[in-house]
């Protein structure tokens, strides 16, 4: 079954090759099959078979996500470190004896090494006790292209390491990065991640937001994109933050974006509507138009944001009815949600 899965996924992946000037033999580029095998084996070996849910392999334009029921028995901070917490010892023994899996506790390290050797972004992992599931994400594109390298050359004097360079590109593409995401990309511990992110902050390459565990980083003064067409602003005139708009004004603005039939459904909701099925269907219709944040959804539905996020959106993500706008950083400060359209 493992080999059939690998063949089925491989048949759908883009193929390419690289022929350098000083070589007469081309080398293949793309997702390393051994890394894919490790991810699949990890999912089937460590999943919870008490859950009546399938292991899912989802192919996006730029990545593959493999999600299995059963959160990791190891904390995310210790993933990849020696030692293994095995949920299914008999299945694990078969995979090890047939050489389908790396030695105990080294599968994630092997995935990271193989992706790094292929000059791809290191895989990221997300373990959720609340949803009782574990997700591996394998990005399919090379992280640094020629334009990225040219841009990074302007910071040569700072002697940045590879992880810090990748973090800057990540922030430029995704908009923000936190300590956990940096740790997984750099394959390092919390202390090193904090130190290297602090160096980027002190160099004005990143700017910190939030406090404590909620701290994240956005582009700093030296890395913010400059628009030549932008006119200098009057320092006495500050643009209004949409989040500070009066709630009713903001609701009218958001409602004006929606289709008429959605507006009718929203307006027909009872003042204390508590039917999850009805609210879920409306959220799916709203998020099929564009990505909406939990705050925007709560304003449209006139409900508390914590109720929308914890009671509805969380379950919809679990059921794959919604997907993250920023899946590579779940705690993105501008996280929003899109409807998963049936293929």
mmCIF file of C-alpha atoms in Angstrom:
data_model
loop_
_atom_site.group_PDB
_atom_site.id
_atom_site.type_symbol
_atom_site.label_atom_id
_atom_site.label_comp_id
_atom_site.label_asym_id
_atom_site.label_seq_id
_atom_site.Cartn_x
_atom_site.Cartn_y
_atom_site.Cartn_z
ATOM 1 C CA UNK A 1 0.000 0.000 0.000
ATOM 2 C CA UNK A 2 2.855 2.408 0.789
ATOM 3 C CA UNK A 3 4.393 1.913 -2.658
ATOM 4 C CA UNK A 4 1.024 2.345 -4.392
ATOM 5 C CA UNK A 5 0.507 5.601 -2.495
ATOM 6 C CA UNK A 6 3.954 6.882 -3.487
ATOM 7 C CA UNK A 7 3.377 5.991 -7.159
ATOM 8 C CA UNK A 8 -0.036 7.677 -7.191
ATOM 9 C CA UNK A 9 1.332 10.898 -5.648
ATOM 10 C CA UNK A 10 4.492 10.879 -7.766
ATOM 11 C CA UNK A 11 2.458 10.596 -10.973
ATOM 12 C CA UNK A 12 0.804 13.933 -10.143
ATOM 13 C CA UNK A 13 3.965 15.840 -9.204
ATOM 14 C CA UNK A 14 5.740 18.245 -11.584
ATOM 15 C CA UNK A 15 9.012 16.900 -12.958
ATOM 16 C CA UNK A 16 12.149 18.736 -13.922
ATOM 17 C CA UNK A 17 15.892 18.437 -14.275
ATOM 18 C CA UNK A 18 18.936 20.628 -13.768
ATOM 19 C CA UNK A 19 21.898 20.720 -16.178
ATOM 20 C CA UNK A 20 24.706 22.977 -14.984
ATOM 21 C CA UNK A 21 27.321 24.501 -17.282
ATOM 22 C CA UNK A 22 30.140 22.272 -16.060
ATOM 23 C CA UNK A 23 28.185 18.990 -16.135
ATOM 24 C CA UNK A 24 27.147 16.691 -18.946
ATOM 25 C CA UNK A 25 24.717 14.688 -16.811
ATOM 26 C CA UNK A 26 21.457 16.216 -15.640
ATOM 27 C CA UNK A 27 20.212 15.763 -12.106
ATOM 28 C CA UNK A 28 16.524 15.524 -11.257
ATOM 29 C CA UNK A 29 14.930 18.200 -9.099
ATOM 30 C CA UNK A 30 11.714 18.187 -7.139
ATOM 31 C CA UNK A 31 10.304 16.525 -4.043
ATOM 32 C CA UNK A 32 12.627 13.726 -2.842
ATOM 33 C CA UNK A 33 10.717 10.427 -2.938
ATOM 34 C CA UNK A 34 12.412 9.254 0.267
ATOM 35 C CA UNK A 35 11.071 12.315 2.094
ATOM 36 C CA UNK A 36 7.581 11.569 0.770
ATOM 37 C CA UNK A 37 7.921 7.936 1.835
ATOM 38 C CA UNK A 38 8.981 8.946 5.349
ATOM 39 C CA UNK A 39 5.992 11.273 5.647
ATOM 40 C CA UNK A 40 3.553 8.564 4.545
ATOM 41 C CA UNK A 41 5.124 5.926 6.777
ATOM 42 C CA UNK A 42 5.059 8.349 9.715
ATOM 43 C CA UNK A 43 1.335 8.980 9.134
ATOM 44 C CA UNK A 44 0.366 5.300 8.966
ATOM 45 C CA UNK A 45 2.713 4.206 11.741
ATOM 46 C CA UNK A 46 1.743 6.847 14.308
ATOM 47 C CA UNK A 47 -1.920 7.491 13.468
ATOM 48 C CA UNK A 48 -4.707 6.609 15.867
ATOM 49 C CA UNK A 49 -6.705 3.663 14.562
ATOM 50 C CA UNK A 50 -9.351 4.311 17.191
ATOM 51 C CA UNK A 51 -10.494 7.283 15.114
ATOM 52 C CA UNK A 52 -12.905 6.471 12.292
ATOM 53 C CA UNK A 53 -11.225 8.974 9.963
ATOM 54 C CA UNK A 54 -8.948 8.412 6.986
ATOM 55 C CA UNK A 55 -5.351 9.515 6.597
ATOM 56 C CA UNK A 56 -5.567 12.331 4.040
ATOM 57 C CA UNK A 57 -3.041 13.315 1.377
ATOM 58 C CA UNK A 58 -3.996 16.679 -0.135
ATOM 59 C CA UNK A 59 -2.154 18.099 -3.145
ATOM 60 C CA UNK A 60 -2.103 21.900 -3.386
ATOM 61 C CA UNK A 61 -0.387 24.003 -6.051
ATOM 62 C CA UNK A 62 2.708 24.560 -3.945
ATOM 63 C CA UNK A 63 2.684 21.823 -1.319
ATOM 64 C CA UNK A 64 1.507 18.411 -0.163
ATOM 65 C CA UNK A 65 -0.234 18.007 3.197
ATOM 66 C CA UNK A 66 -0.482 14.624 4.898
ATOM 67 C CA UNK A 67 -2.873 14.574 7.856
ATOM 68 C CA UNK A 68 -3.513 11.601 10.109
ATOM 69 C CA UNK A 69 -5.814 11.149 13.118
ATOM 70 C CA UNK A 70 -3.892 11.179 16.384
ATOM 71 C CA UNK A 71 -1.795 14.036 17.789
ATOM 72 C CA UNK A 72 1.930 13.539 18.260
ATOM 73 C CA UNK A 73 2.853 11.830 21.534
ATOM 74 C CA UNK A 74 5.979 14.012 21.512
ATOM 75 C CA UNK A 75 5.743 17.773 21.918
ATOM 76 C CA UNK A 76 6.355 19.892 18.817
ATOM 77 C CA UNK A 77 9.510 21.266 20.469
ATOM 78 C CA UNK A 78 11.060 17.780 20.601
ATOM 79 C CA UNK A 79 10.059 16.553 17.135
ATOM 80 C CA UNK A 80 13.143 15.283 15.329
ATOM 81 C CA UNK A 81 15.116 14.704 18.503
ATOM 82 C CA UNK A 82 16.378 11.178 19.264
ATOM 83 C CA UNK A 83 13.832 8.845 20.805
ATOM 84 C CA UNK A 84 10.387 7.848 19.688
ATOM 85 C CA UNK A 85 6.983 7.687 21.352
ATOM 86 C CA UNK A 86 5.196 4.881 19.518
ATOM 87 C CA UNK A 87 1.415 4.642 19.443
ATOM 88 C CA UNK A 88 1.359 1.368 17.440
ATOM 89 C CA UNK A 89 4.456 -0.699 18.343
ATOM 90 C CA UNK A 90 3.513 -3.746 16.210
ATOM 91 C CA UNK A 91 2.977 -1.681 13.063
ATOM 92 C CA UNK A 92 6.164 0.275 13.787
ATOM 93 C CA UNK A 93 8.141 -2.965 14.129
ATOM 94 C CA UNK A 94 6.975 -4.133 10.687
ATOM 95 C CA UNK A 95 7.973 -0.819 9.053
ATOM 96 C CA UNK A 96 11.397 -0.900 10.713
ATOM 97 C CA UNK A 97 12.021 -4.587 9.910
ATOM 98 C CA UNK A 98 11.181 -4.052 6.223
ATOM 99 C CA UNK A 99 13.368 -0.898 6.074
ATOM 100 C CA UNK A 100 10.393 1.241 5.096
ATOM 101 C CA UNK A 101 10.985 3.471 8.109
ATOM 102 C CA UNK A 102 14.160 5.025 9.446
ATOM 103 C CA UNK A 103 15.533 3.893 12.781
ATOM 104 C CA UNK A 104 13.343 4.816 15.724
ATOM 105 C CA UNK A 105 13.003 8.544 16.280
ATOM 106 C CA UNK A 106 14.927 9.598 13.158
ATOM 107 C CA UNK A 107 12.160 9.803 10.522
ATOM 108 C CA UNK A 108 11.568 13.547 10.940
ATOM 109 C CA UNK A 109 15.309 14.234 10.945
ATOM 110 C CA UNK A 110 15.582 12.242 7.709
ATOM 111 C CA UNK A 111 12.766 14.274 6.105
ATOM 112 C CA UNK A 112 14.485 17.518 7.072
ATOM 113 C CA UNK A 113 17.861 16.334 5.745
ATOM 114 C CA UNK A 114 16.417 15.127 2.425
ATOM 115 C CA UNK A 115 14.472 18.354 1.830
ATOM 116 C CA UNK A 116 17.541 20.429 2.674
ATOM 117 C CA UNK A 117 19.713 18.413 0.277
ATOM 118 C CA UNK A 118 17.134 19.074 -2.450
ATOM 119 C CA UNK A 119 17.354 22.831 -1.655
ATOM 120 C CA UNK A 120 13.715 22.869 -0.610
ATOM 121 C CA UNK A 121 12.123 24.442 2.447
ATOM 122 C CA UNK A 122 12.285 22.168 5.479
ATOM 123 C CA UNK A 123 8.984 20.408 6.216
ATOM 124 C CA UNK A 124 6.699 21.884 8.848
ATOM 125 C CA UNK A 125 4.660 19.917 11.360
ATOM 126 C CA UNK A 126 1.496 20.725 13.255
ATOM 127 C CA UNK A 127 0.167 18.618 16.113
ATOM 128 C CA UNK A 128 -3.291 19.415 17.497
ATOM 129 C CA UNK A 129 -4.580 17.808 20.693
ATOM 130 C CA UNK A 130 -7.899 19.605 20.250
ATOM 131 C CA UNK A 131 -8.523 18.134 16.788
ATOM 132 C CA UNK A 132 -6.564 14.960 17.598
ATOM 133 C CA UNK A 133 -4.567 15.060 14.375
ATOM 134 C CA UNK A 134 -1.058 15.538 13.032
ATOM 135 C CA UNK A 135 -0.133 17.279 9.772
ATOM 136 C CA UNK A 136 3.082 17.245 7.726
ATOM 137 C CA UNK A 137 3.551 19.897 5.026
ATOM 138 C CA UNK A 138 6.057 19.393 2.204
ATOM 139 C CA UNK A 139 6.572 22.463 -0.004
ATOM 140 C CA UNK A 140 7.191 21.693 -3.678
ATOM 141 C CA UNK A 141 9.049 24.813 -4.788
ATOM 142 C CA UNK A 142 12.627 25.929 -4.223
ATOM 143 C CA UNK A 143 12.610 28.614 -1.585
ATOM 144 C CA UNK A 144 15.235 30.982 -2.980
ATOM 145 C CA UNK A 145 15.023 31.971 -6.641
ATOM 146 C CA UNK A 146 17.271 34.426 -8.481
ATOM 147 C CA UNK A 147 15.201 37.473 -7.474
ATOM 148 C CA UNK A 148 15.266 36.390 -3.824
ATOM 149 C CA UNK A 149 19.039 36.009 -3.873
ATOM 150 C CA UNK A 150 19.501 39.435 -5.498
ATOM 151 C CA UNK A 151 17.293 40.974 -2.791
ATOM 152 C CA UNK A 152 19.189 39.222 0.021
ATOM 153 C CA UNK A 153 22.536 40.441 -1.370
ATOM 154 C CA UNK A 154 21.653 43.905 -0.075
ATOM 155 C CA UNK A 155 22.102 42.522 3.458
ATOM 156 C CA UNK A 156 25.489 40.847 2.889
ATOM 157 C CA UNK A 157 27.211 43.044 5.467
ATOM 158 C CA UNK A 158 25.048 41.512 8.233
ATOM 159 C CA UNK A 159 26.456 38.015 7.626
ATOM 160 C CA UNK A 160 23.060 36.289 7.895
ATOM 161 C CA UNK A 161 22.895 32.500 8.090
ATOM 162 C CA UNK A 162 20.695 30.425 5.765
ATOM 163 C CA UNK A 163 17.855 30.153 8.288
ATOM 164 C CA UNK A 164 17.709 33.930 8.748
ATOM 165 C CA UNK A 165 17.669 34.435 4.973
ATOM 166 C CA UNK A 166 14.821 31.974 4.631
ATOM 167 C CA UNK A 167 12.958 33.749 7.439
ATOM 168 C CA UNK A 168 13.187 37.072 5.581
ATOM 169 C CA UNK A 169 11.841 35.495 2.382
ATOM 170 C CA UNK A 170 9.113 33.763 4.408
ATOM 171 C CA UNK A 171 8.028 37.095 5.914
ATOM 172 C CA UNK A 172 8.086 38.725 2.492
ATOM 173 C CA UNK A 173 5.813 35.990 1.078
ATOM 174 C CA UNK A 174 3.597 35.165 4.071
ATOM 175 C CA UNK A 175 3.683 38.463 5.948
ATOM 176 C CA UNK A 176 4.845 37.276 9.369
ATOM 177 C CA UNK A 177 6.768 34.575 11.219
ATOM 178 C CA UNK A 178 6.779 33.337 14.811
ATOM 179 C CA UNK A 179 9.258 31.405 16.921
ATOM 180 C CA UNK A 180 7.642 28.029 16.286
ATOM 181 C CA UNK A 181 7.673 28.442 12.502
ATOM 182 C CA UNK A 182 11.299 29.593 12.601
ATOM 183 C CA UNK A 183 12.296 26.587 14.730
ATOM 184 C CA UNK A 184 10.807 24.161 12.238
ATOM 185 C CA UNK A 185 12.373 25.892 9.241
ATOM 186 C CA UNK A 186 15.786 26.129 10.882
ATOM 187 C CA UNK A 187 15.581 22.798 12.753
ATOM 188 C CA UNK A 188 16.762 24.472 15.964
ATOM 189 C CA UNK A 189 15.700 24.967 19.569
ATOM 190 C CA UNK A 190 13.747 27.847 21.099
ATOM 191 C CA UNK A 191 16.831 29.650 22.467
ATOM 192 C CA UNK A 192 18.620 29.718 19.110
ATOM 193 C CA UNK A 193 15.438 30.751 17.276
ATOM 194 C CA UNK A 194 14.846 33.616 19.731
ATOM 195 C CA UNK A 195 18.458 34.763 19.430
ATOM 196 C CA UNK A 196 18.483 34.762 15.619
ATOM 197 C CA UNK A 197 15.088 36.458 15.357
ATOM 198 C CA UNK A 198 16.255 39.084 17.889
ATOM 199 C CA UNK A 199 19.319 39.779 15.721
ATOM 200 C CA UNK A 200 17.057 40.355 12.697
ATOM 201 C CA UNK A 201 14.906 42.665 14.818
ATOM 202 C CA UNK A 202 17.908 44.644 16.112
ATOM 203 C CA UNK A 203 19.073 45.076 12.513
ATOM 204 C CA UNK A 204 15.673 46.567 11.554
ATOM 205 C CA UNK A 205 15.017 43.650 9.198
ATOM 206 C CA UNK A 206 12.093 42.471 11.325
ATOM 207 C CA UNK A 207 9.716 44.165 13.730
ATOM 208 C CA UNK A 208 8.145 42.327 16.675
ATOM 209 C CA UNK A 209 4.451 42.379 17.554
ATOM 210 C CA UNK A 210 2.529 40.836 20.443
ATOM 211 C CA UNK A 211 3.876 39.600 23.771
ATOM 212 C CA UNK A 212 5.081 36.347 25.315
ATOM 213 C CA UNK A 213 4.040 33.225 23.419
ATOM 214 C CA UNK A 214 1.957 35.407 21.119
ATOM 215 C CA UNK A 215 5.012 37.267 19.788
ATOM 216 C CA UNK A 216 5.435 37.302 16.026
ATOM 217 C CA UNK A 217 7.561 39.274 13.551
ATOM 218 C CA UNK A 218 6.720 41.320 10.473
ATOM 219 C CA UNK A 219 8.914 43.157 7.951
ATOM 220 C CA UNK A 220 11.131 45.828 9.498
ATOM 221 C CA UNK A 221 12.133 49.237 8.169
ATOM 222 C CA UNK A 222 14.854 47.811 5.923
ATOM 223 C CA UNK A 223 12.699 45.055 4.414
ATOM 224 C CA UNK A 224 9.361 46.790 3.909
ATOM 225 C CA UNK A 225 8.463 46.989 0.203
ATOM 226 C CA UNK A 226 8.812 50.498 -1.194
ATOM 227 C CA UNK A 227 6.206 51.666 -3.697
ATOM 228 C CA UNK A 228 7.668 54.447 -5.876
ATOM 229 C CA UNK A 229 4.156 55.704 -6.627
ATOM 230 C CA UNK A 230 3.314 56.215 -2.965
ATOM 231 C CA UNK A 231 3.024 59.873 -1.968
ATOM 232 C CA UNK A 232 4.421 60.959 1.398
ATOM 233 C CA UNK A 233 1.716 61.151 4.013
ATOM 234 C CA UNK A 234 0.895 64.128 6.156
ATOM 235 C CA UNK A 235 2.075 63.026 9.634
ATOM 236 C CA UNK A 236 -0.996 64.701 11.102
ATOM 237 C CA UNK A 237 -3.326 62.594 8.925
ATOM 238 C CA UNK A 238 -3.460 58.923 9.896
ATOM 239 C CA UNK A 239 -5.518 56.409 7.878
ATOM 240 C CA UNK A 240 -8.356 54.892 9.841
ATOM 241 C CA UNK A 241 -7.766 51.354 11.006
ATOM 242 C CA UNK A 242 -10.740 49.251 9.804
ATOM 243 C CA UNK A 243 -10.662 47.375 13.125
ATOM 244 C CA UNK A 244 -11.380 50.628 14.980
ATOM 245 C CA UNK A 245 -14.392 51.501 12.856
ATOM 246 C CA UNK A 246 -17.737 51.524 14.649
ATOM 247 C CA UNK A 247 -19.061 47.967 14.575
ATOM 248 C CA UNK A 248 -22.273 48.829 12.721
ATOM 249 C CA UNK A 249 -20.359 50.818 10.099
ATOM 250 C CA UNK A 250 -17.955 47.935 9.636
ATOM 251 C CA UNK A 251 -20.846 45.459 9.376
ATOM 252 C CA UNK A 252 -22.551 47.504 6.659
ATOM 253 C CA UNK A 253 -19.297 47.655 4.708
ATOM 254 C CA UNK A 254 -18.760 43.876 4.970
ATOM 255 C CA UNK A 255 -22.392 43.119 4.107
ATOM 256 C CA UNK A 256 -22.067 45.217 0.949
ATOM 257 C CA UNK A 257 -19.491 42.701 -0.332
ATOM 258 C CA UNK A 258 -21.825 39.719 -0.002
ATOM 259 C CA UNK A 259 -24.196 38.321 -2.583
ATOM 260 C CA UNK A 260 -27.827 39.279 -2.101
ATOM 261 C CA UNK A 261 -28.921 35.720 -1.225
ATOM 262 C CA UNK A 262 -26.267 35.504 1.509
ATOM 263 C CA UNK A 263 -27.389 38.834 2.948
ATOM 264 C CA UNK A 264 -30.964 37.545 3.087
ATOM 265 C CA UNK A 265 -29.858 34.448 5.023
ATOM 266 C CA UNK A 266 -27.817 36.555 7.450
ATOM 267 C CA UNK A 267 -30.661 39.007 8.046
ATOM 268 C CA UNK A 268 -33.106 36.138 8.596
ATOM 269 C CA UNK A 269 -31.040 34.726 11.465
ATOM 270 C CA UNK A 270 -32.658 34.914 14.859
ATOM 271 C CA UNK A 271 -31.152 37.375 17.327
ATOM 272 C CA UNK A 272 -29.871 34.478 19.445
ATOM 273 C CA UNK A 273 -29.416 31.957 16.632
ATOM 274 C CA UNK A 274 -27.571 28.906 17.973
ATOM 275 C CA UNK A 275 -28.057 26.327 15.208
ATOM 276 C CA UNK A 276 -24.467 25.326 14.260
ATOM 277 C CA UNK A 277 -25.565 23.731 10.972
ATOM 278 C CA UNK A 278 -27.272 26.913 9.791
ATOM 279 C CA UNK A 279 -24.371 29.145 10.815
ATOM 280 C CA UNK A 280 -21.821 26.779 9.286
ATOM 281 C CA UNK A 281 -23.540 26.852 5.878
ATOM 282 C CA UNK A 282 -23.579 30.648 5.898
ATOM 283 C CA UNK A 283 -19.876 30.797 6.840
ATOM 284 C CA UNK A 284 -19.061 28.442 3.958
ATOM 285 C CA UNK A 285 -20.909 30.727 1.547
ATOM 286 C CA UNK A 286 -19.199 33.831 2.932
ATOM 287 C CA UNK A 287 -15.703 32.314 2.727
ATOM 288 C CA UNK A 288 -16.283 31.125 -0.831
ATOM 289 C CA UNK A 289 -16.108 34.785 -1.947
ATOM 290 C CA UNK A 290 -12.712 35.639 -0.415
ATOM 291 C CA UNK A 291 -10.687 34.954 2.715
ATOM 292 C CA UNK A 292 -12.430 36.296 5.824
ATOM 293 C CA UNK A 293 -10.965 36.597 9.327
ATOM 294 C CA UNK A 294 -12.806 35.310 12.379
ATOM 295 C CA UNK A 295 -13.371 38.929 13.399
ATOM 296 C CA UNK A 296 -15.005 39.803 10.078
ATOM 297 C CA UNK A 297 -17.217 36.708 10.221
ATOM 298 C CA UNK A 298 -18.270 37.524 13.784
ATOM 299 C CA UNK A 299 -19.198 41.082 12.768
ATOM 300 C CA UNK A 300 -21.269 39.874 9.803
ATOM 301 C CA UNK A 301 -23.122 37.300 11.911
ATOM 302 C CA UNK A 302 -23.318 39.629 14.914
ATOM 303 C CA UNK A 303 -21.790 36.994 17.214
ATOM 304 C CA UNK A 304 -18.865 36.958 19.637
ATOM 305 C CA UNK A 305 -15.563 36.298 17.883
ATOM 306 C CA UNK A 306 -14.442 33.656 20.403
ATOM 307 C CA UNK A 307 -17.690 31.733 19.805
ATOM 308 C CA UNK A 308 -17.240 31.893 16.011
ATOM 309 C CA UNK A 309 -13.593 30.815 16.217
ATOM 310 C CA UNK A 310 -13.800 28.115 18.897
ATOM 311 C CA UNK A 311 -17.235 26.601 18.287
ATOM 312 C CA UNK A 312 -17.647 26.904 14.514
ATOM 313 C CA UNK A 313 -14.427 27.634 12.604
ATOM 314 C CA UNK A 314 -12.379 25.111 14.583
ATOM 315 C CA UNK A 315 -14.849 22.322 13.748
ATOM 316 C CA UNK A 316 -15.078 23.411 10.108
ATOM 317 C CA UNK A 317 -11.290 23.227 9.785
ATOM 318 C CA UNK A 318 -11.368 19.770 11.350
ATOM 319 C CA UNK A 319 -14.043 18.699 8.845
ATOM 320 C CA UNK A 320 -11.999 20.201 5.970
ATOM 321 C CA UNK A 321 -14.868 22.567 5.140
ATOM 322 C CA UNK A 322 -12.534 25.542 5.562
ATOM 323 C CA UNK A 323 -8.806 25.987 5.001
ATOM 324 C CA UNK A 324 -6.280 28.500 6.315
ATOM 325 C CA UNK A 325 -5.215 31.447 4.164
ATOM 326 C CA UNK A 326 -1.746 31.055 5.730
ATOM 327 C CA UNK A 327 -1.336 27.291 6.326
ATOM 328 C CA UNK A 328 2.436 27.599 6.833
ATOM 329 C CA UNK A 329 1.865 29.777 9.908
ATOM 330 C CA UNK A 330 -1.328 28.885 11.735
ATOM 331 C CA UNK A 331 -0.912 31.743 14.234
ATOM 332 C CA UNK A 332 -0.472 34.358 11.508
ATOM 333 C CA UNK A 333 -1.745 37.707 12.865
ATOM 334 C CA UNK A 334 -3.854 38.188 9.723
ATOM 335 C CA UNK A 335 -5.070 34.587 9.546
ATOM 336 C CA UNK A 336 -8.243 34.177 7.524
ATOM 337 C CA UNK A 337 -10.278 31.308 6.115
ATOM 338 C CA UNK A 338 -11.389 30.101 2.703
ATOM 339 C CA UNK A 339 -14.003 27.524 1.783
ATOM 340 C CA UNK A 340 -12.595 24.200 0.638
ATOM 341 C CA UNK A 341 -14.289 23.757 -2.719
ATOM 342 C CA UNK A 342 -15.136 20.192 -3.776
ATOM 343 C CA UNK A 343 -13.006 18.977 -6.675
#
